[in-house]
Amino acid sequence: MATRAITNTIVYRQYTGESDLPHIMSLVQHELSEPYVIYTYRYFLRQWPHLSFLACPNENSDPVGVIVCKQSMHKETQNRGYIAMLSVHRDWRKRGIASTLVRRSLAIMKLHGVEEVVLETEFDNSAALSLYESLGFIREKRLFRFYLNGKDAFRLVLVVPPNSEDQQDDIDLSPVPARPLFLAPPRMIPVPPLPYDADEPSAR
Ligand SMILES: CC(C)(COP(=O)(O)OP(=O)(O)OC[C@H]1O[C@@H](n2cnc3c(N)ncnc32)[C@H](O)[C@@H]1OP(=O)(O)O)[C@@H](O)C(=O)NCCC(=O)NCCS
């Protein structure tokens, strides 16, 4: 069962399956320059559904914000999180939705021993740079003509100290929604798998 939390009337919930996909694609396609194909969305959402969250104005409304992430071992030595997509509908910005989505994904990554979290954003995306830097990310390097539109990117990184705990009191993180995939066994927290793929027989 997905976890839910209500913060300032916004309902935050995990990705629940393919029925969320059209909303996620709509939110991302309208705002991010990269033309992702549906397989890219499924690559992330089917393997790391527990790291993707949606923000909805209420329980029954369509999402107005989304974050899509992954977490895996980098070069077999580093437990690395990656924020692939983040988008908030224009009518719902500047209310803390994006920062809450990022913090929720980070909290789950931390439960699974993440050591660093990385992402790329366009070098002139001042909103995203300001958002991530306010959460502790730093600019690691500039990537020349990284995007298909020819723009440079900044790679941002957040170094996560061992045993760091999430300070967000208003988020209910139980039950821990995670699947033991792609993570270092010694640092795993044993939790039962979730039924995300019940209607997606080809997912695993
Ligand atoms: C970037 C984006 C996700 C921010 O969403 P949001 O819900 O408005 O962000 P928040 O309300 O959580 O803002 C948190 C902080 O981010 C920064 N920020 C957000 N929007 C900003 C803007 N337009 N200009 C400058 N700083 C901004 C501020 O530091 C803000 O804190 P404050 O409100 O205390 O000043 C949203 O503008 C968006 O969807 N943009 C298009 C897609 C995109 O660029 N995604 C990121 C790609 S990696």
mmCIF file of C-alpha atoms and ligand atoms in Angstrom:
data_model
loop_
_atom_site.group_PDB
_atom_site.id
_atom_site.type_symbol
_atom_site.label_atom_id
_atom_site.label_comp_id
_atom_site.label_asym_id
_atom_site.label_seq_id
_atom_site.Cartn_x
_atom_site.Cartn_y
_atom_site.Cartn_z
ATOM 1 C CA MET A 1 0.000 0.000 0.000
ATOM 2 C CA ALA A 2 1.345 3.428 -0.911
ATOM 3 C CA THR A 3 2.076 5.935 1.814
ATOM 4 C CA ARG A 4 0.195 9.220 1.946
ATOM 5 C CA ALA A 5 0.801 12.467 3.687
ATOM 6 C CA ILE A 6 -1.071 15.733 3.629
ATOM 7 C CA THR A 7 0.969 18.943 3.825
ATOM 8 C CA ASN A 8 -0.776 22.307 3.466
ATOM 9 C CA THR A 9 -3.747 20.540 1.827
ATOM 10 C CA ILE A 10 -1.576 18.983 -0.871
ATOM 11 C CA VAL A 11 -1.731 15.188 -0.892
ATOM 12 C CA TYR A 12 1.583 13.486 -1.586
ATOM 13 C CA ARG A 13 1.451 9.897 -2.683
ATOM 14 C CA GLN A 14 3.660 7.343 -4.309
ATOM 15 C CA TYR A 15 3.424 6.245 -7.900
ATOM 16 C CA THR A 16 0.816 3.504 -7.988
ATOM 17 C CA GLY A 17 1.014 2.095 -11.516
ATOM 18 C CA GLU A 18 0.387 2.672 -15.202
ATOM 19 C CA SER A 19 -2.726 4.765 -14.523
ATOM 20 C CA ASP A 20 -0.409 7.499 -13.217
ATOM 21 C CA LEU A 21 1.758 7.445 -16.329
ATOM 22 C CA PRO A 22 -0.296 9.786 -18.585
ATOM 23 C CA HIS A 23 -0.349 12.419 -15.827
ATOM 24 C CA ILE A 24 3.361 12.097 -15.216
ATOM 25 C CA MET A 25 4.155 12.319 -18.906
ATOM 26 C CA SER A 26 1.928 15.353 -19.309
ATOM 27 C CA LEU A 27 3.554 17.191 -16.396
ATOM 28 C CA VAL A 28 7.068 16.410 -17.598
ATOM 29 C CA GLN A 29 6.542 16.937 -21.320
ATOM 30 C CA HIS A 30 5.097 20.374 -20.790
ATOM 31 C CA GLU A 31 8.069 21.602 -18.780
ATOM 32 C CA LEU A 32 11.263 19.703 -19.554
ATOM 33 C CA SER A 33 13.043 20.194 -22.857
ATOM 34 C CA GLU A 34 14.170 16.598 -23.282
ATOM 35 C CA PRO A 35 11.716 14.533 -25.378
ATOM 36 C CA TYR A 36 11.504 11.371 -23.295
ATOM 37 C CA VAL A 37 9.848 8.323 -24.822
ATOM 38 C CA ILE A 38 7.435 6.182 -22.830
ATOM 39 C CA TYR A 39 10.122 3.536 -22.319
ATOM 40 C CA THR A 40 12.247 6.048 -20.441
ATOM 41 C CA TYR A 41 9.396 6.705 -18.020
ATOM 42 C CA ARG A 42 8.798 2.983 -17.590
ATOM 43 C CA TYR A 43 12.502 2.328 -17.055
ATOM 44 C CA PHE A 44 12.396 4.462 -13.923
ATOM 45 C CA LEU A 45 8.854 3.876 -12.724
ATOM 46 C CA ARG A 46 8.858 0.094 -12.952
ATOM 47 C CA GLN A 47 12.187 -0.407 -11.241
ATOM 48 C CA TRP A 48 11.957 2.341 -8.629
ATOM 49 C CA PRO A 49 8.220 3.018 -8.065
ATOM 50 C CA HIS A 50 8.934 3.677 -4.380
ATOM 51 C CA LEU A 51 11.111 6.683 -5.302
ATOM 52 C CA SER A 52 8.502 8.428 -7.447
ATOM 53 C CA PHE A 53 5.937 10.691 -5.829
ATOM 54 C CA LEU A 54 3.003 12.722 -7.025
ATOM 55 C CA ALA A 55 1.449 15.825 -5.508
ATOM 56 C CA CYS A 56 -2.315 16.240 -5.820
ATOM 57 C CA PRO A 57 -4.537 19.105 -4.645
ATOM 58 C CA ASN A 58 -6.794 16.494 -3.032
ATOM 59 C CA GLU A 59 -7.294 12.737 -2.898
ATOM 60 C CA ASN A 60 -9.318 12.566 -6.121
ATOM 61 C CA SER A 61 -7.669 15.188 -8.285
ATOM 62 C CA ASP A 62 -5.079 14.784 -10.993
ATOM 63 C CA PRO A 63 -1.451 15.310 -9.996
ATOM 64 C CA VAL A 64 0.039 18.788 -10.230
ATOM 65 C CA GLY A 65 3.589 17.766 -9.391
ATOM 66 C CA VAL A 66 5.803 14.745 -9.884
ATOM 67 C CA ILE A 67 9.289 13.456 -9.148
ATOM 68 C CA VAL A 68 10.874 10.412 -10.797
ATOM 69 C CA CYS A 69 14.096 8.904 -9.444
ATOM 70 C CA LYS A 70 16.330 5.873 -9.329
ATOM 71 C CA GLN A 71 18.809 4.419 -6.849
ATOM 72 C CA SER A 72 21.540 1.972 -7.717
ATOM 73 C CA MET A 73 25.161 1.094 -7.173
ATOM 74 C CA HIS A 74 27.529 3.313 -9.115
ATOM 75 C CA LYS A 75 30.658 1.495 -10.310
ATOM 76 C CA GLU A 76 29.776 -1.203 -7.764
ATOM 77 C CA THR A 77 31.085 0.966 -4.946
ATOM 78 C CA GLN A 78 28.732 3.854 -4.360
ATOM 79 C CA ASN A 79 25.066 3.837 -3.459
ATOM 80 C CA ARG A 80 23.843 6.633 -5.686
ATOM 81 C CA GLY A 81 20.437 8.242 -6.058
ATOM 82 C CA TYR A 82 19.458 10.028 -9.234
ATOM 83 C CA ILE A 83 16.656 12.522 -9.747
ATOM 84 C CA ALA A 84 15.555 11.996 -13.330
ATOM 85 C CA MET A 85 12.484 14.230 -13.600
ATOM 86 C CA LEU A 86 10.847 16.894 -11.479
ATOM 87 C CA SER A 87 7.959 19.070 -12.573
ATOM 88 C CA VAL A 88 5.261 21.171 -10.951
ATOM 89 C CA HIS A 89 2.331 22.611 -12.887
ATOM 90 C CA ARG A 90 2.701 26.362 -13.413
ATOM 91 C CA ASP A 91 -0.468 27.126 -11.457
ATOM 92 C CA TRP A 92 0.876 25.321 -8.399
ATOM 93 C CA ARG A 93 4.419 26.615 -8.097
ATOM 94 C CA LYS A 94 6.057 28.484 -5.231
ATOM 95 C CA ARG A 95 4.098 26.546 -2.614
ATOM 96 C CA GLY A 96 6.848 24.169 -1.581
ATOM 97 C CA ILE A 97 5.565 21.279 -3.699
ATOM 98 C CA ALA A 98 8.841 20.567 -5.501
ATOM 99 C CA SER A 99 10.918 20.779 -2.358
ATOM 100 C CA THR A 100 8.516 18.407 -0.595
ATOM 101 C CA LEU A 101 8.684 15.944 -3.474
ATOM 102 C CA VAL A 102 12.489 16.021 -3.437
ATOM 103 C CA ARG A 103 12.616 15.597 0.333
ATOM 104 C CA ARG A 104 10.258 12.624 0.187
ATOM 105 C CA SER A 105 12.375 10.828 -2.404
ATOM 106 C CA LEU A 106 15.544 11.675 -0.487
ATOM 107 C CA ALA A 107 14.033 10.259 2.705
ATOM 108 C CA ILE A 108 13.364 6.915 1.029
ATOM 109 C CA MET A 109 16.814 6.875 -0.544
ATOM 110 C CA LYS A 110 18.347 7.496 2.875
ATOM 111 C CA LEU A 111 16.471 4.514 4.280
ATOM 112 C CA HIS A 112 18.363 2.486 1.707
ATOM 113 C CA GLY A 113 21.775 3.868 2.489
ATOM 114 C CA VAL A 114 22.180 6.415 -0.269
ATOM 115 C CA GLU A 115 25.634 8.036 -0.230
ATOM 116 C CA GLU A 116 25.153 10.697 -2.863
ATOM 117 C CA VAL A 117 22.323 12.013 -5.006
ATOM 118 C CA VAL A 118 22.952 13.509 -8.424
ATOM 119 C CA LEU A 119 20.963 15.185 -11.183
ATOM 120 C CA GLU A 120 21.384 17.422 -14.176
ATOM 121 C CA THR A 121 19.533 20.603 -14.949
ATOM 122 C CA GLU A 122 19.866 23.246 -17.657
ATOM 123 C CA PHE A 123 22.601 25.727 -16.742
ATOM 124 C CA ASP A 124 20.126 28.625 -16.852
ATOM 125 C CA ASN A 125 17.255 26.979 -14.965
ATOM 126 C CA SER A 126 17.410 29.383 -12.054
ATOM 127 C CA ALA A 127 14.317 27.975 -10.346
ATOM 128 C CA ALA A 128 15.699 24.446 -10.296
ATOM 129 C CA LEU A 129 19.210 25.556 -9.310
ATOM 130 C CA SER A 130 17.824 27.627 -6.471
ATOM 131 C CA LEU A 131 15.550 24.812 -5.336
ATOM 132 C CA TYR A 132 18.290 22.194 -5.245
ATOM 133 C CA GLU A 133 20.891 24.487 -3.724
ATOM 134 C CA SER A 134 18.426 25.349 -0.963
ATOM 135 C CA LEU A 135 18.312 21.615 -0.214
ATOM 136 C CA GLY A 136 22.098 21.307 -0.001
ATOM 137 C CA PHE A 137 23.032 20.262 -3.521
ATOM 138 C CA ILE A 138 26.183 21.780 -4.964
ATOM 139 C CA ARG A 139 27.301 22.290 -8.569
ATOM 140 C CA GLU A 140 29.781 19.549 -9.417
ATOM 141 C CA LYS A 141 30.480 20.277 -13.073
ATOM 142 C CA ARG A 142 29.169 21.951 -16.195
ATOM 143 C CA LEU A 143 28.303 19.558 -19.022
ATOM 144 C CA PHE A 144 28.838 21.116 -22.449
ATOM 145 C CA ARG A 145 25.820 20.858 -24.798
ATOM 146 C CA PHE A 146 24.375 18.125 -22.607
ATOM 147 C CA TYR A 147 20.797 18.476 -23.828
ATOM 148 C CA LEU A 148 19.337 17.826 -27.258
ATOM 149 C CA ASN A 149 18.390 21.496 -27.475
ATOM 150 C CA GLY A 150 22.099 22.327 -27.338
ATOM 151 C CA LYS A 151 22.087 23.771 -23.850
ATOM 152 C CA ASP A 152 24.734 23.074 -21.259
ATOM 153 C CA ALA A 153 23.781 21.413 -17.993
ATOM 154 C CA PHE A 154 25.015 21.645 -14.457
ATOM 155 C CA ARG A 155 25.447 18.362 -12.659
ATOM 156 C CA LEU A 156 24.416 18.837 -9.069
ATOM 157 C CA VAL A 157 25.366 16.525 -6.246
ATOM 158 C CA LEU A 158 24.206 16.077 -2.686
ATOM 159 C CA VAL A 159 26.600 14.184 -0.458
ATOM 160 C CA VAL A 160 24.683 12.253 2.188
ATOM 161 C CA PRO A 161 26.610 11.567 5.407
ATOM 162 C CA PRO A 162 26.289 8.058 6.846
ATOM 163 C CA ASN A 163 23.306 7.580 9.158
ATOM 164 C CA SER A 164 21.847 10.962 8.264
ATOM 165 C CA GLU A 165 18.206 11.164 9.236
ATOM 166 C CA ASP A 166 15.422 13.052 7.564
ATOM 167 C CA GLN A 167 14.245 15.992 9.645
ATOM 168 C CA GLN A 168 10.810 16.272 8.102
ATOM 169 C CA ASP A 169 8.301 15.614 10.851
ATOM 170 C CA ASP A 170 5.189 15.987 8.710
ATOM 171 C CA ILE A 171 5.935 13.035 6.483
ATOM 172 C CA ASP A 172 4.692 9.587 7.363
ATOM 173 C CA LEU A 173 7.212 7.161 5.966
ATOM 174 C CA SER A 174 5.663 3.989 7.299
ATOM 175 C CA PRO A 175 5.253 1.386 6.000
ATOM 176 C CA VAL A 176 8.593 1.651 4.258
ATOM 177 C CA PRO A 177 7.798 1.406 0.566
ATOM 178 C CA ALA A 178 10.761 -0.238 -1.023
ATOM 179 C CA ARG A 179 11.845 -3.203 -3.021
ATOM 180 C CA PRO A 180 15.257 -4.759 -2.503
ATOM 181 C CA LEU A 181 16.567 -4.145 -6.004
ATOM 182 C CA PHE A 182 19.966 -2.946 -7.146
ATOM 183 C CA LEU A 183 21.209 -2.039 -3.692
ATOM 184 C CA ALA A 184 24.153 -3.175 -1.678
ATOM 185 C CA PRO A 185 22.996 -6.110 0.479
ATOM 186 C CA PRO A 186 24.863 -5.095 3.661
ATOM 187 C CA ARG A 187 23.051 -1.759 3.808
ATOM 188 C CA MET A 188 19.597 -2.968 2.891
ATOM 189 C CA ILE A 189 16.638 -2.609 5.204
ATOM 190 C CA PRO A 190 14.543 -5.778 4.975
ATOM 191 C CA VAL A 191 11.037 -4.840 3.939
ATOM 192 C CA PRO A 192 8.363 -6.820 2.081
ATOM 193 C CA PRO A 193 7.929 -6.208 -1.645
ATOM 194 C CA LEU A 194 5.028 -4.065 -2.752
ATOM 195 C CA PRO A 195 2.321 -5.178 -5.194
ATOM 196 C CA TYR A 196 3.163 -2.499 -7.740
ATOM 197 C CA ASP A 197 3.417 -4.909 -10.582
ATOM 198 C CA ALA A 198 0.159 -6.730 -9.955
ATOM 199 C CA ASP A 199 -1.306 -5.272 -13.151
ATOM 200 C CA GLU A 200 2.001 -5.130 -14.990
ATOM 201 C CA PRO A 201 3.029 -8.713 -15.670
ATOM 202 C CA SER A 202 6.017 -7.730 -17.811
ATOM 203 C CA ALA A 203 7.554 -5.438 -15.219
ATOM 204 C CA ARG A 204 9.877 -7.917 -13.564
HETATM 205 C C1 LIG B 1 11.705 24.020 -10.601
HETATM 206 C C2 LIG B 1 10.291 23.696 -10.104
HETATM 207 C C3 LIG B 1 10.168 22.176 -10.030
HETATM 208 C C4 LIG B 1 10.063 24.331 -8.729
HETATM 209 O O1 LIG B 1 8.793 23.919 -8.275
HETATM 210 P P1 LIG B 1 8.068 24.688 -7.047
HETATM 211 O O2 LIG B 1 7.047 23.763 -6.491
HETATM 212 O O3 LIG B 1 7.604 26.008 -7.490
HETATM 213 O O4 LIG B 1 9.268 24.869 -6.025
HETATM 214 P P2 LIG B 1 9.126 25.172 -4.450
HETATM 215 O O5 LIG B 1 7.895 25.973 -4.201
HETATM 216 O O6 LIG B 1 9.280 23.905 -3.715
HETATM 217 O O7 LIG B 1 10.389 26.117 -4.232
HETATM 218 C C5 LIG B 1 11.388 25.788 -3.322
HETATM 219 C C6 LIG B 1 12.547 26.743 -3.521
HETATM 220 O O8 LIG B 1 13.028 26.663 -4.866
HETATM 221 C C7 LIG B 1 13.439 27.957 -5.308
HETATM 222 N N1 LIG B 1 12.590 28.399 -6.411
HETATM 223 C C8 LIG B 1 11.451 27.829 -6.851
HETATM 224 N N2 LIG B 1 10.969 28.511 -7.914
HETATM 225 C C9 LIG B 1 11.828 29.536 -8.133
HETATM 226 C C10 LIG B 1 11.883 30.554 -9.110
HETATM 227 N N3 LIG B 1 10.948 30.688 -10.057
HETATM 228 N N4 LIG B 1 12.925 31.427 -9.064
HETATM 229 C C11 LIG B 1 13.876 31.307 -8.131
HETATM 230 N N5 LIG B 1 13.871 30.339 -7.170
HETATM 231 C C12 LIG B 1 12.864 29.466 -7.183
HETATM 232 C C13 LIG B 1 13.302 28.864 -4.112
HETATM 233 O O9 LIG B 1 14.515 28.807 -3.387
HETATM 234 C C14 LIG B 1 12.202 28.185 -3.333
HETATM 235 O O10 LIG B 1 12.197 28.512 -1.980
HETATM 236 P P3 LIG B 1 11.339 29.797 -1.467
HETATM 237 O O11 LIG B 1 9.931 29.566 -1.941
HETATM 238 O O12 LIG B 1 11.481 29.723 0.013
HETATM 239 O O13 LIG B 1 11.972 30.985 -2.106
HETATM 240 C C15 LIG B 1 9.217 24.268 -11.076
HETATM 241 O O14 LIG B 1 9.501 25.627 -11.314
HETATM 242 C C16 LIG B 1 9.125 23.541 -12.391
HETATM 243 O O15 LIG B 1 8.383 22.554 -12.521
HETATM 244 N N6 LIG B 1 9.884 23.981 -13.402
HETATM 245 C C17 LIG B 1 9.869 23.365 -14.720
HETATM 246 C C18 LIG B 1 10.502 21.975 -14.698
HETATM 247 C C19 LIG B 1 11.914 22.020 -14.153
HETATM 248 O O16 LIG B 1 12.667 22.923 -14.403
HETATM 249 N N7 LIG B 1 12.256 20.942 -13.396
HETATM 250 C C20 LIG B 1 13.558 20.801 -12.799
HETATM 251 C C21 LIG B 1 14.450 20.168 -13.775
HETATM 252 S S1 LIG B 1 15.753 19.321 -12.968
#
